[in-house]
Amino acid sequence: MGERGDWAAMRERRMAEPGAAEAYDAARLAFELGRAVRELRERRGWSQAQLAKGSGMTQSAVARFEAGGTVPTLPVLERLAAALDVSLSVSFEPRDAAA
Amino acid sequence: MGERGDWAAMRERRMAEPGAAEAYDAARLAFELGRAVRELRERRGWSQAQLAKGSGMTQSAVARFEAGGTVPTLPVLERLAAALDVSLSVSFEPRDAAA
DNA sequence: GGCTGGTATAGCATTGCTGCTATGACCTGG
DNA sequence: CCAGGTCATAGCAGCAATGCTATACCAGCC
């Protein structure tokens, strides 16, 4: 898989850095959130451009986010959730109960 | 309530801006996460400095975060969760089921 | 009083996420 | 083949969060 552009490679490098366990977790979280949003978006039959408009972003930002290109910020997640008509949940859970 | 420094005022200004519904949500989320971390920390009888050390931050960063001074980023939340030995949960939920 | 530990703030540099435009690849329909 | 729609990516500007140091405030204690 040679050609995926820069951020995919950057993310992998980030995950490979020594002592970057939490950064790794953040990258994985970003990846999974991207997948979740993509799924919600496609379930509604929306294009990236439509979701972008609904959440006050541009199509490129949506694409970047869905690809896990960056670790998103909470304001962005809130806006996406609002556009997708879901609610964003951020919380700390006991270690055992993996939400 | 005159003297709370700059960010408390900044946050309130942010929440008061028109058309900032999602930004408001983000600020509230920041506030609640700060309270949650403070509670977990105090429950363990730790000082801000101890938590800071455990999560690779400085005491001032912990104080700023607990006060809701800024909207935290996911990497920071991950590190705090790791230090507090809890797991961070970020997910989209159906609108009805308010987590 | 002075001392110490905990917390709150300030001011600054760095980092990195987002917003933007533009473009290229890929399909599909005409 | 060309047009249109969708998605991926590049490159850059702006800005916000973090990391840092230093400091002020406020206990409690000696």
Short mmCIF file of C-alpha atoms (C1' of nucleotides) in Angstrom, two decimals:
data_model
loop_
_atom_site.label_atom_id
_atom_site.label_comp_id
_atom_site.label_asym_id
_atom_site.label_seq_id
_atom_site.Cartn_x
_atom_site.Cartn_y
_atom_site.Cartn_z
CA MET A 1 0.00 0.00 0.00
CA GLY A 2 2.37 2.63 -1.18
CA GLU A 3 0.28 5.66 -1.92
CA ARG A 4 -1.93 7.03 0.72
CA GLY A 5 -0.58 10.54 0.90
CA ASP A 6 1.01 12.26 3.83
CA TRP A 7 -1.25 12.05 6.85
CA ALA A 8 -1.81 8.36 6.72
CA ALA A 9 1.94 8.01 6.83
CA MET A 10 2.19 10.67 9.51
CA ARG A 11 -0.36 8.89 11.62
CA GLU A 12 1.51 5.63 11.33
CA ARG A 13 4.73 7.31 12.23
CA ARG A 14 3.02 8.87 15.21
CA MET A 15 1.78 5.49 16.33
CA ALA A 16 5.23 4.00 15.93
CA GLU A 17 7.06 6.54 18.05
CA PRO A 18 8.39 5.10 21.30
CA GLY A 19 6.56 6.07 24.45
CA ALA A 20 3.60 7.33 22.48
CA ALA A 21 1.01 5.01 23.92
CA GLU A 22 -1.52 7.76 24.56
CA ALA A 23 -0.80 9.47 21.30
CA TYR A 24 -1.42 6.14 19.70
CA ASP A 25 -4.74 5.90 21.48
CA ALA A 26 -5.64 9.36 20.28
CA ALA A 27 -4.80 8.42 16.72
CA ARG A 28 -6.89 5.30 16.98
CA LEU A 29 -9.74 7.29 18.47
CA ALA A 30 -9.49 9.69 15.56
CA PHE A 31 -9.60 6.79 13.16
CA GLU A 32 -12.64 5.24 14.78
CA LEU A 33 -14.48 8.53 15.02
CA GLY A 34 -13.80 9.10 11.37
CA ARG A 35 -15.23 5.73 10.53
CA ALA A 36 -18.26 6.36 12.73
CA VAL A 37 -19.00 9.65 11.05
CA ARG A 38 -18.55 8.16 7.63
CA GLU A 39 -20.97 5.42 8.48
CA LEU A 40 -23.55 7.83 9.85
CA ARG A 41 -23.13 10.04 6.83
CA GLU A 42 -23.47 7.23 4.31
CA ARG A 43 -26.40 5.78 6.20
CA ARG A 44 -28.14 9.06 5.44
CA GLY A 45 -27.00 9.01 1.85
CA TRP A 46 -25.21 12.31 2.20
CA SER A 47 -22.12 13.40 0.35
CA GLN A 48 -19.14 14.83 2.15
CA ALA A 49 -20.05 18.19 0.70
CA GLN A 50 -23.54 18.01 2.16
CA LEU A 51 -22.29 17.07 5.59
CA ALA A 52 -19.68 19.78 5.34
CA LYS A 53 -22.32 22.38 4.64
CA GLY A 54 -24.49 21.13 7.46
CA SER A 55 -21.67 21.26 9.95
CA GLY A 56 -20.05 24.47 8.82
CA MET A 57 -17.00 22.80 7.34
CA THR A 58 -15.63 22.30 3.88
CA GLN A 59 -15.62 19.05 1.97
CA SER A 60 -11.89 18.80 2.33
CA ALA A 61 -12.10 19.09 6.09
CA VAL A 62 -14.67 16.31 6.20
CA ALA A 63 -12.52 14.10 4.02
CA ARG A 64 -9.48 14.78 6.16
CA PHE A 65 -11.42 13.96 9.28
CA GLU A 66 -13.00 10.79 7.95
CA ALA A 67 -9.61 9.55 6.84
CA GLY A 68 -8.27 10.03 10.34
CA GLY A 69 -5.88 12.63 9.00
CA THR A 70 -5.95 14.64 12.20
CA VAL A 71 -7.14 14.16 15.75
CA PRO A 72 -10.35 16.16 15.78
CA THR A 73 -11.20 18.78 18.39
CA LEU A 74 -14.30 18.72 20.50
CA PRO A 75 -15.93 21.72 18.80
CA VAL A 76 -15.66 19.94 15.46
CA LEU A 77 -17.10 16.76 16.88
CA GLU A 78 -19.97 18.75 18.34
CA ARG A 79 -20.75 20.35 15.03
CA LEU A 80 -20.64 17.04 13.22
CA ALA A 81 -22.90 15.47 15.81
CA ALA A 82 -25.34 18.34 15.48
CA ALA A 83 -25.36 18.05 11.70
CA LEU A 84 -25.89 14.29 11.90
CA ASP A 85 -28.58 14.75 14.52
CA VAL A 86 -26.84 12.59 17.08
CA SER A 87 -25.40 13.53 20.43
CA LEU A 88 -21.73 13.49 21.27
CA SER A 89 -20.76 11.66 24.41
CA VAL A 90 -17.39 12.24 26.03
CA SER A 91 -16.83 10.69 29.41
CA PHE A 92 -14.49 8.83 31.67
CA GLU A 93 -15.47 5.26 32.44
CA PRO A 94 -14.12 2.75 34.94
CA ARG A 95 -11.36 0.71 33.40
CA ASP A 96 -13.36 -2.51 33.44
CA ALA A 97 -16.41 -1.29 31.61
CA ALA A 98 -14.96 -0.69 28.18
CA ALA A 99 -17.77 1.43 26.80
CA MET B 1 -17.99 37.66 40.88
CA GLY B 2 -15.50 40.16 39.70
CA GLU B 3 -12.20 38.41 39.72
CA ARG B 4 -11.84 35.13 38.00
CA GLY B 5 -9.06 35.97 35.62
CA ASP B 6 -9.18 35.91 31.86
CA TRP B 7 -10.37 32.55 30.63
CA ALA B 8 -13.45 32.36 32.73
CA ALA B 9 -14.44 35.63 31.16
CA MET B 10 -13.35 34.43 27.74
CA ARG B 11 -15.43 31.32 28.09
CA GLU B 12 -18.47 33.31 29.01
CA ARG B 13 -17.95 35.63 26.12
CA ARG B 14 -17.63 32.60 23.84
CA MET B 15 -20.88 31.20 25.16
CA ALA B 16 -22.63 34.51 24.65
CA GLU B 17 -21.69 34.94 20.99
CA PRO B 18 -24.65 34.64 18.65
CA GLY B 19 -24.88 31.49 16.58
CA ALA B 20 -22.38 29.72 18.76
CA ALA B 21 -24.59 26.89 19.89
CA GLU B 22 -22.01 24.21 19.21
CA ALA B 23 -19.18 26.27 20.59
CA TYR B 24 -21.30 26.70 23.66
CA ASP B 25 -21.71 22.95 23.88
CA ALA B 26 -17.99 22.51 23.58
CA ALA B 27 -17.36 24.97 26.36
CA ARG B 28 -19.86 23.21 28.57
CA LEU B 29 -18.27 19.88 27.75
CA ALA B 30 -14.90 21.33 28.71
CA PHE B 31 -16.34 22.52 31.97
CA GLU B 32 -17.89 19.18 32.82
CA LEU B 33 -14.78 17.24 31.86
CA GLY B 34 -12.76 19.51 34.08
CA ARG B 35 -15.08 18.85 36.97
CA ALA B 36 -14.98 15.12 36.31
CA VAL B 37 -11.20 15.06 36.33
CA ARG B 38 -11.05 17.14 39.46
CA GLU B 39 -13.39 14.75 41.18
CA LEU B 40 -11.42 11.69 40.11
CA ARG B 41 -8.21 13.34 41.17
CA GLU B 42 -9.48 14.38 44.58
CA ARG B 43 -11.06 11.00 45.11
CA ARG B 44 -7.55 9.63 44.85
CA GLY B 45 -6.19 12.28 47.13
CA TRP B 46 -3.76 13.52 44.50
CA SER B 47 -2.51 17.03 44.05
CA GLN B 48 -2.62 18.75 40.69
CA ALA B 49 1.13 18.41 40.57
CA GLN B 50 0.96 14.65 41.06
CA LEU B 51 -1.65 14.24 38.36
CA ALA B 52 0.38 16.50 36.12
CA LYS B 53 3.43 14.34 36.55
CA GLY B 54 1.46 11.19 35.94
CA SER B 55 -0.05 12.52 32.75
CA GLY B 56 2.97 14.28 31.36
CA MET B 57 1.63 17.75 31.95
CA THR B 58 2.51 20.60 34.24
CA GLN B 59 0.53 21.67 37.26
CA SER B 60 -0.51 24.84 35.51
CA ALA B 61 -1.94 22.89 32.60
CA VAL B 62 -3.95 20.72 34.96
CA ALA B 63 -5.29 23.78 36.77
CA ARG B 64 -6.21 25.43 33.50
CA PHE B 65 -7.99 22.32 32.33
CA GLU B 66 -9.89 21.72 35.58
CA ALA B 67 -11.09 25.30 35.56
CA GLY B 68 -12.51 24.81 32.08
CA GLY B 69 -10.06 27.41 30.81
CA THR B 70 -9.74 25.78 27.41
CA VAL B 71 -11.51 23.10 25.42
CA PRO B 72 -9.20 20.14 25.86
CA THR B 73 -7.90 18.04 23.01
CA LEU B 74 -8.32 14.30 22.76
CA PRO B 75 -4.64 13.50 23.35
CA VAL B 76 -4.76 15.38 26.62
CA LEU B 77 -7.93 13.61 27.68
CA GLU B 78 -6.32 10.29 26.85
CA ARG B 79 -3.29 11.04 28.95
CA LEU B 80 -5.39 12.18 31.87
CA ALA B 81 -7.53 9.07 31.62
CA ALA B 82 -4.43 6.90 31.55
CA ALA B 83 -2.98 8.65 34.60
CA LEU B 84 -6.27 8.30 36.46
CA ASP B 85 -6.56 4.69 35.39
CA VAL B 86 -9.91 5.15 33.74
CA SER B 87 -10.83 4.81 30.10
CA LEU B 88 -11.90 7.66 27.88
CA SER B 89 -15.09 7.14 25.95
CA VAL B 90 -15.90 9.31 22.96
CA SER B 91 -18.84 8.28 20.86
CA PHE B 92 -21.90 9.38 18.98
CA GLU B 93 -25.19 8.34 20.50
CA PRO B 94 -28.73 8.45 19.15
CA ARG B 95 -30.38 11.73 20.02
CA ASP B 96 -32.94 10.13 22.32
CA ALA B 97 -30.55 8.25 24.55
CA ALA B 98 -28.86 11.17 26.25
CA ALA B 99 -25.85 9.34 27.61
"C1'" DG C 1 6.78 36.04 61.58
"C1'" DG C 2 8.51 32.61 58.23
"C1'" DC C 3 7.91 28.22 55.76
"C1'" DT C 4 5.72 24.84 52.99
"C1'" DG C 5 2.24 22.68 50.02
"C1'" DG C 6 -1.57 23.31 47.04
"C1'" DT C 7 -3.78 26.03 43.71
"C1'" DA C 8 -4.66 29.90 40.29
"C1'" DT C 9 -2.77 33.07 36.66
"C1'" DA C 10 0.19 35.33 33.58
"C1'" DG C 11 3.09 35.54 29.45
"C1'" DC C 12 5.35 33.41 26.04
"C1'" DA C 13 6.88 29.69 22.35
"C1'" DT C 14 5.53 25.77 20.04
"C1'" DT C 15 2.53 22.65 18.00
"C1'" DG C 16 -1.10 21.20 15.36
"C1'" DC C 17 -6.05 21.41 14.07
"C1'" DT C 18 -9.06 23.82 11.19
"C1'" DG C 19 -10.59 26.76 7.10
"C1'" DC C 20 -9.65 27.76 2.64
"C1'" DT C 21 -8.70 27.14 -2.40
"C1'" DA C 22 -7.31 24.38 -5.98
"C1'" DT C 23 -6.49 20.27 -8.03
"C1'" DG C 24 -6.32 15.33 -9.42
"C1'" DA C 25 -8.35 10.73 -9.64
"C1'" DC C 26 -12.29 8.04 -10.29
"C1'" DC C 27 -17.01 6.96 -11.88
"C1'" DT C 28 -21.07 7.23 -14.35
"C1'" DG C 29 -24.26 9.08 -17.66
"C1'" DG C 30 -24.95 11.51 -21.75
"C1'" DC D 1 -15.22 11.97 -25.44
"C1'" DC D 2 -16.99 15.19 -22.33
"C1'" DA D 3 -19.58 16.82 -18.32
"C1'" DG D 4 -20.78 16.35 -13.58
"C1'" DG D 5 -20.52 14.43 -9.08
"C1'" DT D 6 -17.76 12.45 -5.33
"C1'" DC D 7 -13.78 11.87 -2.82
"C1'" DA D 8 -8.60 12.55 -1.70
"C1'" DT D 9 -4.78 15.61 -1.18
"C1'" DA D 10 -1.69 19.59 -1.24
"C1'" DG D 11 -0.33 24.01 0.58
"C1'" DC D 12 -0.97 27.79 3.23
"C1'" DA D 13 -2.96 31.21 6.82
"C1'" DG D 14 -5.06 31.74 11.21
"C1'" DC D 15 -5.91 30.50 15.58
"C1'" DA D 16 -6.46 27.88 19.76
"C1'" DA D 17 -4.60 24.50 22.96
"C1'" DT D 18 -0.62 22.99 25.13
"C1'" DG D 19 4.04 23.27 27.48
"C1'" DC D 20 6.85 26.02 30.01
"C1'" DT D 21 8.48 29.20 33.77
"C1'" DA D 22 7.53 32.26 37.18
"C1'" DT D 23 4.63 34.17 40.37
"C1'" DA D 24 0.72 35.32 43.54
"C1'" DC D 25 -2.63 33.74 46.82
"C1'" DC D 26 -4.15 31.05 50.60
"C1'" DA D 27 -4.20 27.85 53.92
"C1'" DG D 28 -1.95 25.25 57.75
"C1'" DC D 29 1.99 24.67 60.73
"C1'" DC D 30 6.23 25.55 63.32
#
